[in-house]
PDB file of C-alpha atoms in Angstrom:
ATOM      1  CA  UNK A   1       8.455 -26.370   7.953  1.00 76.00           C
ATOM      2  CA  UNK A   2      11.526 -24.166   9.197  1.00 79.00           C
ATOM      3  CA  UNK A   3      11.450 -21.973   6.459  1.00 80.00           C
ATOM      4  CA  UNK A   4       7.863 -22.126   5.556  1.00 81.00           C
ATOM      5  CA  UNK A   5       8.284 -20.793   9.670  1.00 79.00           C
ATOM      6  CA  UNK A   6      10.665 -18.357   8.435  1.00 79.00           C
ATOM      7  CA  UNK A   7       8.805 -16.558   5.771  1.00 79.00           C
ATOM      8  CA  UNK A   8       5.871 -16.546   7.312  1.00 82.00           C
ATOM      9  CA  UNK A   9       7.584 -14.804  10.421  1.00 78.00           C
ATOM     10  CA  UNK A  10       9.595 -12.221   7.944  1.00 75.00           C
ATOM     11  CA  UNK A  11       5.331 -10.935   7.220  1.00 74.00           C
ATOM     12  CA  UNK A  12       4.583 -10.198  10.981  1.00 74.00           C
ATOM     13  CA  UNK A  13       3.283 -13.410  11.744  1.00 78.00           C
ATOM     14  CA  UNK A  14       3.352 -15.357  14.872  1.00 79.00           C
ATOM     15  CA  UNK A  15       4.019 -19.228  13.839  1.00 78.00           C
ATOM     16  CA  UNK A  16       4.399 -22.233  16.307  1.00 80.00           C
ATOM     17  CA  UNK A  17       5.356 -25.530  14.891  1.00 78.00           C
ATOM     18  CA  UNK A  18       3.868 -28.845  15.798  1.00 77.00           C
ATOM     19  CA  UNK A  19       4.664 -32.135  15.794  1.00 73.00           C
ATOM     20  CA  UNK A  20       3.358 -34.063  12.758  1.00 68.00           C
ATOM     21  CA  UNK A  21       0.485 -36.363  13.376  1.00 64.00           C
ATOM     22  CA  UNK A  22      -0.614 -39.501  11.348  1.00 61.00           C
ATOM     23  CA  UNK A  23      -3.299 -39.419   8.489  1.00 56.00           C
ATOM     24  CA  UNK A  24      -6.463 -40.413   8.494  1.00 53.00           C
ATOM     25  CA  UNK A  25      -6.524 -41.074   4.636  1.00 52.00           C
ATOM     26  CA  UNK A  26      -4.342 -44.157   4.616  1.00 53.00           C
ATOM     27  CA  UNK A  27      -7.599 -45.983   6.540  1.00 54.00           C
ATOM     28  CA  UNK A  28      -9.624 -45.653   3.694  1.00 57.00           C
ATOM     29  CA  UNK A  29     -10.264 -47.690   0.920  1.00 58.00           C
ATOM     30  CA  UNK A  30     -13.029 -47.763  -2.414  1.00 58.00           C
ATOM     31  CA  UNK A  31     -13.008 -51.680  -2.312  1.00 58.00           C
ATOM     32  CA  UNK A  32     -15.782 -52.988   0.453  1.00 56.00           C
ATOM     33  CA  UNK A  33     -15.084 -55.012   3.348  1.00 57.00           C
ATOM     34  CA  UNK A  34     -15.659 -58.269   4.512  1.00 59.00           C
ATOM     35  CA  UNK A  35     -17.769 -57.204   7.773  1.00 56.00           C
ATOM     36  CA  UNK A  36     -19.458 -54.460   6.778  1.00 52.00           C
ATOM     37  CA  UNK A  37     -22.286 -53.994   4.257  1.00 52.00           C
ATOM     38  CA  UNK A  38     -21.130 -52.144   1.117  1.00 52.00           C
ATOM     39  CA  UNK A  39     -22.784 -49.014  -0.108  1.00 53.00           C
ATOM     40  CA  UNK A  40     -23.326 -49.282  -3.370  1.00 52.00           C
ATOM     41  CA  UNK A  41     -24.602 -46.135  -6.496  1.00 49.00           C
ATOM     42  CA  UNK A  42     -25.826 -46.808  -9.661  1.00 50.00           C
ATOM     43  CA  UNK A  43     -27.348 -43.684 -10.527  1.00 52.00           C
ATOM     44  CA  UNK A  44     -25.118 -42.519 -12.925  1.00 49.00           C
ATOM     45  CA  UNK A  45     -22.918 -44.297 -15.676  1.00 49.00           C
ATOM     46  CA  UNK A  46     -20.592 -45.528 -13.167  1.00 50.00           C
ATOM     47  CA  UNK A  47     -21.410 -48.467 -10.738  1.00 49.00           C
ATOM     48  CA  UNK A  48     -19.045 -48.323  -7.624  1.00 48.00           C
ATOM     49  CA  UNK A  49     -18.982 -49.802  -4.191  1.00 49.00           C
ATOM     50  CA  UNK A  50     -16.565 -47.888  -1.302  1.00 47.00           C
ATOM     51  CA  UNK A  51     -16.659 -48.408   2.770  1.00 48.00           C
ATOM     52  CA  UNK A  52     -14.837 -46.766   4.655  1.00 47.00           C
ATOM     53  CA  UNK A  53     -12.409 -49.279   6.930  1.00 48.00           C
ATOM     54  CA  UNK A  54     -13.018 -48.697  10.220  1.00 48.00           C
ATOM     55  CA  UNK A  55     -11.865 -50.947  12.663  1.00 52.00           C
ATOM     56  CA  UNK A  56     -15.281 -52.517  14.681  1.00 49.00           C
ATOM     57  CA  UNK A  57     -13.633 -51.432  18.114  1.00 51.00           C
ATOM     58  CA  UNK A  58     -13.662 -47.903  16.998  1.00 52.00           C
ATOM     59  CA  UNK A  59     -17.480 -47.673  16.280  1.00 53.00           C
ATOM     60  CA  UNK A  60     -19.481 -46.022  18.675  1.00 55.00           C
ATOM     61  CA  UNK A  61     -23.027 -44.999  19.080  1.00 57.00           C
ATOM     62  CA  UNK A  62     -24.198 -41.054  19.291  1.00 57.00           C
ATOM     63  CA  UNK A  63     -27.262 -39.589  21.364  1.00 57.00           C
ATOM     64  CA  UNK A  64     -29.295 -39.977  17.415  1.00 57.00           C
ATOM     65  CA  UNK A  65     -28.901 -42.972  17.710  1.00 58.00           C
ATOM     66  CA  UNK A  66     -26.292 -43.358  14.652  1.00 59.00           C
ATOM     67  CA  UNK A  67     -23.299 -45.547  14.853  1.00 53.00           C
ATOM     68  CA  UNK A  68     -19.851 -43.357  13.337  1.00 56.00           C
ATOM     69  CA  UNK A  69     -16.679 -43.684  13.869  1.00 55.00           C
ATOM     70  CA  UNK A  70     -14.856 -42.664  17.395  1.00 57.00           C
ATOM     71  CA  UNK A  71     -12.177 -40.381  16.270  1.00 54.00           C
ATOM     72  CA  UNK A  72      -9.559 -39.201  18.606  1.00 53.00           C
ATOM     73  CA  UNK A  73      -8.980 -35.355  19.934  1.00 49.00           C
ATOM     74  CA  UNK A  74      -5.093 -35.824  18.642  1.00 49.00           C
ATOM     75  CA  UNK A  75      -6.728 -37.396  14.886  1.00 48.00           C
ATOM     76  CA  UNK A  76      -9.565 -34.603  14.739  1.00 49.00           C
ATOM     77  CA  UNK A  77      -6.513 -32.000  14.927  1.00 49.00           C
ATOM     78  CA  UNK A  78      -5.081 -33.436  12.176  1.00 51.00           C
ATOM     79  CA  UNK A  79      -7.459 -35.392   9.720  1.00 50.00           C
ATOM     80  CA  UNK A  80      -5.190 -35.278   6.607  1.00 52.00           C
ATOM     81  CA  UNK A  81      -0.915 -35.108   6.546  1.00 53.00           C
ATOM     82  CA  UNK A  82       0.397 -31.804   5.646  1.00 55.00           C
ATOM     83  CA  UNK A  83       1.095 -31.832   2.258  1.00 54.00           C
ATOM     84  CA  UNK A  84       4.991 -32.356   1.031  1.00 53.00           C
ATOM     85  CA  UNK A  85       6.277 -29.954  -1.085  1.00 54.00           C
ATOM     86  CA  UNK A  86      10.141 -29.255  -2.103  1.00 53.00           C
ATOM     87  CA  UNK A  87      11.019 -25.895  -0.322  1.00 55.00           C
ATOM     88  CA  UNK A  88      12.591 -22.531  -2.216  1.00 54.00           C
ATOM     89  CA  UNK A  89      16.412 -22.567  -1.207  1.00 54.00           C
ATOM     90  CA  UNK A  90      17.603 -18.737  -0.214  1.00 51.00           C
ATOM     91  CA  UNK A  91      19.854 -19.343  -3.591  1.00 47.00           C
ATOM     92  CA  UNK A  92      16.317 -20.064  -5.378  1.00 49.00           C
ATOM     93  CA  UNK A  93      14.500 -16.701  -4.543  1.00 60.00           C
ATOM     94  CA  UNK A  94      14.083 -14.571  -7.444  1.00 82.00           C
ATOM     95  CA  UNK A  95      16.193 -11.425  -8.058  1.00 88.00           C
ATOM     96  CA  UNK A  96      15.233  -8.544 -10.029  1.00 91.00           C
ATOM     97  CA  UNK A  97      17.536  -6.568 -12.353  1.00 91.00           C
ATOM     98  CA  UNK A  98      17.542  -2.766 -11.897  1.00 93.00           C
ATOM     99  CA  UNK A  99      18.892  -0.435 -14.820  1.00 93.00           C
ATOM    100  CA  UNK A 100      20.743   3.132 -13.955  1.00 95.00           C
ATOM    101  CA  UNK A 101      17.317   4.725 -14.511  1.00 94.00           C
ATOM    102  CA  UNK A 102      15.576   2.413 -12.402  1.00 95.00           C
ATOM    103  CA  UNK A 103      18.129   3.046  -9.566  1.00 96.00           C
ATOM    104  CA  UNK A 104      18.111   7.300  -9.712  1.00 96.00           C
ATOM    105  CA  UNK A 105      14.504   7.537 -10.964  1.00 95.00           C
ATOM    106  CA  UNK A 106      12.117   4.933  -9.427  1.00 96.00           C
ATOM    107  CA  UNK A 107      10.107   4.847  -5.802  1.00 96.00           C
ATOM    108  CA  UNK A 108       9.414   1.305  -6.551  1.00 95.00           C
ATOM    109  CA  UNK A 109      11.545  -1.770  -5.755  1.00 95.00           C
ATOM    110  CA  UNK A 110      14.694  -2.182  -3.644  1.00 97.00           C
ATOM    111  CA  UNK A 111      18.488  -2.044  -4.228  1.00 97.00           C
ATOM    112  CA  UNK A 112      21.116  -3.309  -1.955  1.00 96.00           C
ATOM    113  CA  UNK A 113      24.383  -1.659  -0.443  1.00 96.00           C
ATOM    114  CA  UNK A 114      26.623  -2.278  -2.375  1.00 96.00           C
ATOM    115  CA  UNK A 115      24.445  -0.266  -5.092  1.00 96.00           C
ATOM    116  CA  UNK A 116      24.126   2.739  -2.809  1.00 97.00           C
ATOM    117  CA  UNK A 117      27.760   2.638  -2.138  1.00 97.00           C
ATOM    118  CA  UNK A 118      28.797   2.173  -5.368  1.00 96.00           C
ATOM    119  CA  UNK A 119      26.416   4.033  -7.438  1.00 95.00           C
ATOM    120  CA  UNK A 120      25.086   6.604  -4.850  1.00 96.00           C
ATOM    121  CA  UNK A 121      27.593   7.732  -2.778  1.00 97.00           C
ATOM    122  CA  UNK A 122      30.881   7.219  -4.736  1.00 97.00           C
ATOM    123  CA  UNK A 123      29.059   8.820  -7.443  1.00 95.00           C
ATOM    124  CA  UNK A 124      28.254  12.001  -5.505  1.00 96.00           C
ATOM    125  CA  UNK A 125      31.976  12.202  -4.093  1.00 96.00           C
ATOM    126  CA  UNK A 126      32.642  11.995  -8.048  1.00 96.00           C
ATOM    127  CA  UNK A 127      30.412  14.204  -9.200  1.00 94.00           C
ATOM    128  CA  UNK A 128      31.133  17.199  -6.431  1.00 94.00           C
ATOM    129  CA  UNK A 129      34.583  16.857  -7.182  1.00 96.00           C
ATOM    130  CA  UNK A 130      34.027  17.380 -11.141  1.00 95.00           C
ATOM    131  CA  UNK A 131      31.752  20.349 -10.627  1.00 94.00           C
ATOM    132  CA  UNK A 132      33.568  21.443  -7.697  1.00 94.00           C
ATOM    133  CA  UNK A 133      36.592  21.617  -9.954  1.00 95.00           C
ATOM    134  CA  UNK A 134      34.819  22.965 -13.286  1.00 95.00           C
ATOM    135  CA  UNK A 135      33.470  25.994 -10.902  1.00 94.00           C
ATOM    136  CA  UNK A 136      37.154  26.802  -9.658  1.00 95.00           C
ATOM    137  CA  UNK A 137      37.927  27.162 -12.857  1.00 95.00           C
ATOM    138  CA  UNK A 138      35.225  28.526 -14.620  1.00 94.00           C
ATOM    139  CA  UNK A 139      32.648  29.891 -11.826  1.00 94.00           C
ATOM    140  CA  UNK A 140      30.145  30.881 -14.207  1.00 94.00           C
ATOM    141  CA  UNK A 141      29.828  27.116 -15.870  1.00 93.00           C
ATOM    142  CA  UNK A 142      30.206  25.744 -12.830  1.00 92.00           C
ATOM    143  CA  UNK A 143      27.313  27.811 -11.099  1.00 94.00           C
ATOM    144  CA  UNK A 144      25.141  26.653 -14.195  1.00 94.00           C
ATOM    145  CA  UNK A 145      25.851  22.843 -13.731  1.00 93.00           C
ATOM    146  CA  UNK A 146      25.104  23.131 -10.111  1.00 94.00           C
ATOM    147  CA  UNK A 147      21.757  24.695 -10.914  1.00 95.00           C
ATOM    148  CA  UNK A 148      20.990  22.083 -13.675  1.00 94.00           C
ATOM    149  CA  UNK A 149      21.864  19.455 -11.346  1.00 94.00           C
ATOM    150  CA  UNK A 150      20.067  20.212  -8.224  1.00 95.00           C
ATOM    151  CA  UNK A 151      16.686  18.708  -8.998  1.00 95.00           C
ATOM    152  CA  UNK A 152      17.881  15.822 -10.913  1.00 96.00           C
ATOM    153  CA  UNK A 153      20.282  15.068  -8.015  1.00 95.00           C
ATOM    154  CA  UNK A 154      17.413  15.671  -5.178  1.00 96.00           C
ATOM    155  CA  UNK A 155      14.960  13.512  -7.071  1.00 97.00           C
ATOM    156  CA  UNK A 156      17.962  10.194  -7.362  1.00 97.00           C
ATOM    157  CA  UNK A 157      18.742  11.146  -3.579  1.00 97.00           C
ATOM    158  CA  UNK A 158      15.269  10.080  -2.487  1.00 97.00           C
ATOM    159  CA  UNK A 159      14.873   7.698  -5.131  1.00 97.00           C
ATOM    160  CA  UNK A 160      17.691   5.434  -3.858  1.00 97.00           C
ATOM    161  CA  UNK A 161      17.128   6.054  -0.308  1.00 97.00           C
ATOM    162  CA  UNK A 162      13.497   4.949  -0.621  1.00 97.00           C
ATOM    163  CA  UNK A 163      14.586   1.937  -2.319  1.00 97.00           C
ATOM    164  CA  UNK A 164      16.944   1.028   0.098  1.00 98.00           C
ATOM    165  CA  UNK A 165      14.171   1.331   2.696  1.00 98.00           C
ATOM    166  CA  UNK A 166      12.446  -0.889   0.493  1.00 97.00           C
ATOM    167  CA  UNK A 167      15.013  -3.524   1.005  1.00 97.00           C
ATOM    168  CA  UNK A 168      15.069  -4.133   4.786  1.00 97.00           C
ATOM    169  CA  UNK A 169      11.378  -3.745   4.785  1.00 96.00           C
ATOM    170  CA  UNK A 170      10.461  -0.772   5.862  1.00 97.00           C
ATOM    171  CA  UNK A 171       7.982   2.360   4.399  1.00 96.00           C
ATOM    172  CA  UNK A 172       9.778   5.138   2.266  1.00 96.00           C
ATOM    173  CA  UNK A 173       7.814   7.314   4.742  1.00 96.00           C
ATOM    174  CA  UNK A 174      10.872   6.929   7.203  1.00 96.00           C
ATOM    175  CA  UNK A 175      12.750   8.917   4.534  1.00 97.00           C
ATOM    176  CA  UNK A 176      10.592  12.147   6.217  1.00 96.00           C
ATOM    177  CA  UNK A 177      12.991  11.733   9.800  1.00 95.00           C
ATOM    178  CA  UNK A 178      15.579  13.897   7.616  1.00 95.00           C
ATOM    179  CA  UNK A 179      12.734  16.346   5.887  1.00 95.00           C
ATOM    180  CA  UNK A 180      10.918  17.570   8.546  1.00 95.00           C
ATOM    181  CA  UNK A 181      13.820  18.336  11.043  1.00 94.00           C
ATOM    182  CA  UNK A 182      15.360  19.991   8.167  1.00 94.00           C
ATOM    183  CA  UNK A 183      12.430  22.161   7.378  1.00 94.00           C
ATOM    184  CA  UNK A 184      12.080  22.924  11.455  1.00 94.00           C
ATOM    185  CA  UNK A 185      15.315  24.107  11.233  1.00 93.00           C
ATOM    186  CA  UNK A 186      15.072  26.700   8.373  1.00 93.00           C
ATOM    187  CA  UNK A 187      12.118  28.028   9.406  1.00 94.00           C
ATOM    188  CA  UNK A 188      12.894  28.272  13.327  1.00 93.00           C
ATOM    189  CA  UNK A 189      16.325  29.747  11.937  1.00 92.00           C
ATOM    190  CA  UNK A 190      14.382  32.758  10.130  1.00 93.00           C
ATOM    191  CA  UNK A 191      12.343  33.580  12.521  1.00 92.00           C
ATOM    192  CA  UNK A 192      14.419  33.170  15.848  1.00 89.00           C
ATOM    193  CA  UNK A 193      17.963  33.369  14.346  1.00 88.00           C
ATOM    194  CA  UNK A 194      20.647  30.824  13.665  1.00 87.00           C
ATOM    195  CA  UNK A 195      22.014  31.892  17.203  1.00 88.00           C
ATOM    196  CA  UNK A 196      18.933  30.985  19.629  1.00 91.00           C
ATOM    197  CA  UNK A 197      18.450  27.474  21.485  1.00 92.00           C
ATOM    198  CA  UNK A 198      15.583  26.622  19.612  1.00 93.00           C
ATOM    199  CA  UNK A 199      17.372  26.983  16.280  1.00 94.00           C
ATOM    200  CA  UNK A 200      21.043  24.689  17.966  1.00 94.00           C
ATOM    201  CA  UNK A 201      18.473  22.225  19.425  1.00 94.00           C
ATOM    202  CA  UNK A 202      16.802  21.429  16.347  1.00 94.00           C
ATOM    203  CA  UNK A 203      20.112  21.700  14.228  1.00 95.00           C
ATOM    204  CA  UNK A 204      21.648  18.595  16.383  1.00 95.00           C
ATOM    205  CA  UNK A 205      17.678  16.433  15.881  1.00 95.00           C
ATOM    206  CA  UNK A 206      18.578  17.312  12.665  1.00 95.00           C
ATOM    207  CA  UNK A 207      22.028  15.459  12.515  1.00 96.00           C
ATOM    208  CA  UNK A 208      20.776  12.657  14.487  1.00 96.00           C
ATOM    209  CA  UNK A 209      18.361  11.819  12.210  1.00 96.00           C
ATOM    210  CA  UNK A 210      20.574  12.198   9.134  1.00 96.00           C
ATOM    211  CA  UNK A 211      22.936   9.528  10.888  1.00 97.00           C
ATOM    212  CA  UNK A 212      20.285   7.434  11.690  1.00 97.00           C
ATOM    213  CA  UNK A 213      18.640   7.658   8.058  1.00 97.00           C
ATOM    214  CA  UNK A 214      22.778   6.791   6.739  1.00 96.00           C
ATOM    215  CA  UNK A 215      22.771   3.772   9.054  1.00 97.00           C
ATOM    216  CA  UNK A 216      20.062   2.182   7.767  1.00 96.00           C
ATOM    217  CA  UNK A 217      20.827   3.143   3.950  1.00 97.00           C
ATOM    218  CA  UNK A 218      24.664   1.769   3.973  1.00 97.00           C
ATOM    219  CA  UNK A 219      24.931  -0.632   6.691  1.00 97.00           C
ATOM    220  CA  UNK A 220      21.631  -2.737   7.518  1.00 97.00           C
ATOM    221  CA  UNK A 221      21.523  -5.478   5.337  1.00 95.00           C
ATOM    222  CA  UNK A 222      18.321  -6.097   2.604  1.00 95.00           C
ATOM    223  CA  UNK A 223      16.105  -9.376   4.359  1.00 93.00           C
ATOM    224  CA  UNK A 224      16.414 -12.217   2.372  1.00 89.00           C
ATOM    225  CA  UNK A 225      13.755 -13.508  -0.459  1.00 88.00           C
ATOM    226  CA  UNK A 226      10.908 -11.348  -1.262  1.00 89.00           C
ATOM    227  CA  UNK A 227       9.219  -9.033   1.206  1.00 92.00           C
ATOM    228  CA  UNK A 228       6.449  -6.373   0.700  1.00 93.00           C
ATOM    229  CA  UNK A 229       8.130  -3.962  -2.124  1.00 94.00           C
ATOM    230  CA  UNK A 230       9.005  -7.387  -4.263  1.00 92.00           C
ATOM    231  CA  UNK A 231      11.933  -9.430  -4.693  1.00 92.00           C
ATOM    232  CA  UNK A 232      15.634  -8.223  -3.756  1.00 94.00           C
ATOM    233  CA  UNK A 233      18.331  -6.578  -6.179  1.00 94.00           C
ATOM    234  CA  UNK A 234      20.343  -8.967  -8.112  1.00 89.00           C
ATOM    235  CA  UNK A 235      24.085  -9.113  -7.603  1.00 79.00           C
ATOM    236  CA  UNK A 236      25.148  -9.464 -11.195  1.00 60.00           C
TER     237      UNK A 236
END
């Protein structure tokens, strides 16, 4: 019931536990009893007699003038046992596989930190390096690469952060608390100047919200088992 509690709770759900209560079912029977009148059926292939047991104390007598069974408030709550059922183990959840293209490419899914550490940002540090290097050397090349690698490297950028989003739950919409600061702040900066308030104010939002965005990409960890973009990144 815990973790049933748990998943449930990882959805946006408010769950309250209760103690179990007793079943009903185990006080009923198919074979007739001795003080009661059996109701029998013929009407099909099958001939069948069933009562339910109910103790004669129990009986009591309703304004129509029918005789049922008095059932308690604590048994109406509860007229069959919850069913038992072996519970998923966090080791049991399911883990999806995610190829390179699937990491720099896709919206959909989720990857986990140690992919965006690994494969994102040590692989930026690489790749600046390489082209920062190739464009000391050969500034014409190395302007070339940079230009042929721009939209590629924009489109993984927001691929992975997305997906990382994905993983502790949350929208890729958040990845917009960078994008629109950064937009404010090219646009206040050719119209007022790169030297006004306005432009210094917006420059530091700007920041903020770039930490903020790095936080939760390399340090908040994925929650555990499946949540509403699928199943997290396996670790293999």
């Amino acid at each position: 019931a815990e973790k049933y509690r748990k998943a449930i709770e990882q959805r946006g759900f408010e769950v309250s536990l209760e103690e179990n209560k007793p079943a009903l079912h185990n006080q009923w029977t198919l074979e007739p009893t001795e003080d009661e009148i059996p109701r029998r059926s013929n009407t099909g292939k099958a001939l069948f007699e069933a009562k339910d047991v109910v103790p004669e104390n129990s009986l009591v007598a309703t304004q129509e003038g029918r005789v049922e069974p008095s059932i308690s408030s604590e048994e109406q709550d509860n007229l069959y046992a919850t069913p038992q059922s072996e519970i998923l183990e966090d080791d049991d959840f399911h883990e999806v596989d995610m190829s390179l293209k699937d990491i720099y490419f896709s919206f959909e899914g989720r990857i986990n930190r140690r992919t965006y550490w690994l494969k994102y940002v040590l692989a930026t540090i690489g790749l600046g390096a390489l082209i920062g290097l190739i464009t000391a050397l050969l500034p014409t090349l190395g302007l070339v690469l940079i230009l042929l690698a721009i939209v590629p490297f924009i489109w993984a950028s927001i691929a992975v952060s997305v997906k990382r989003l994905h993983d502790i739950n949350l929208s890729g919409w958040w990845y917009l608390i960078t994008v629109i600061p950064t937009l404010l702040e090219i646009i206040v900066g050719i119209v007022s100047g790169e030297e006004s308030t306005v432009y210094l104010i917006i420059v530091s939002i700007s920041a903020l919200c770039g930490l903020a965005l790095f936080i939760m990409n390399g340090f908040i960890p994925g929650t555990k088992g499946g949540n509403t973009y699928g199943y997290p990144q396996s670790t293999q």
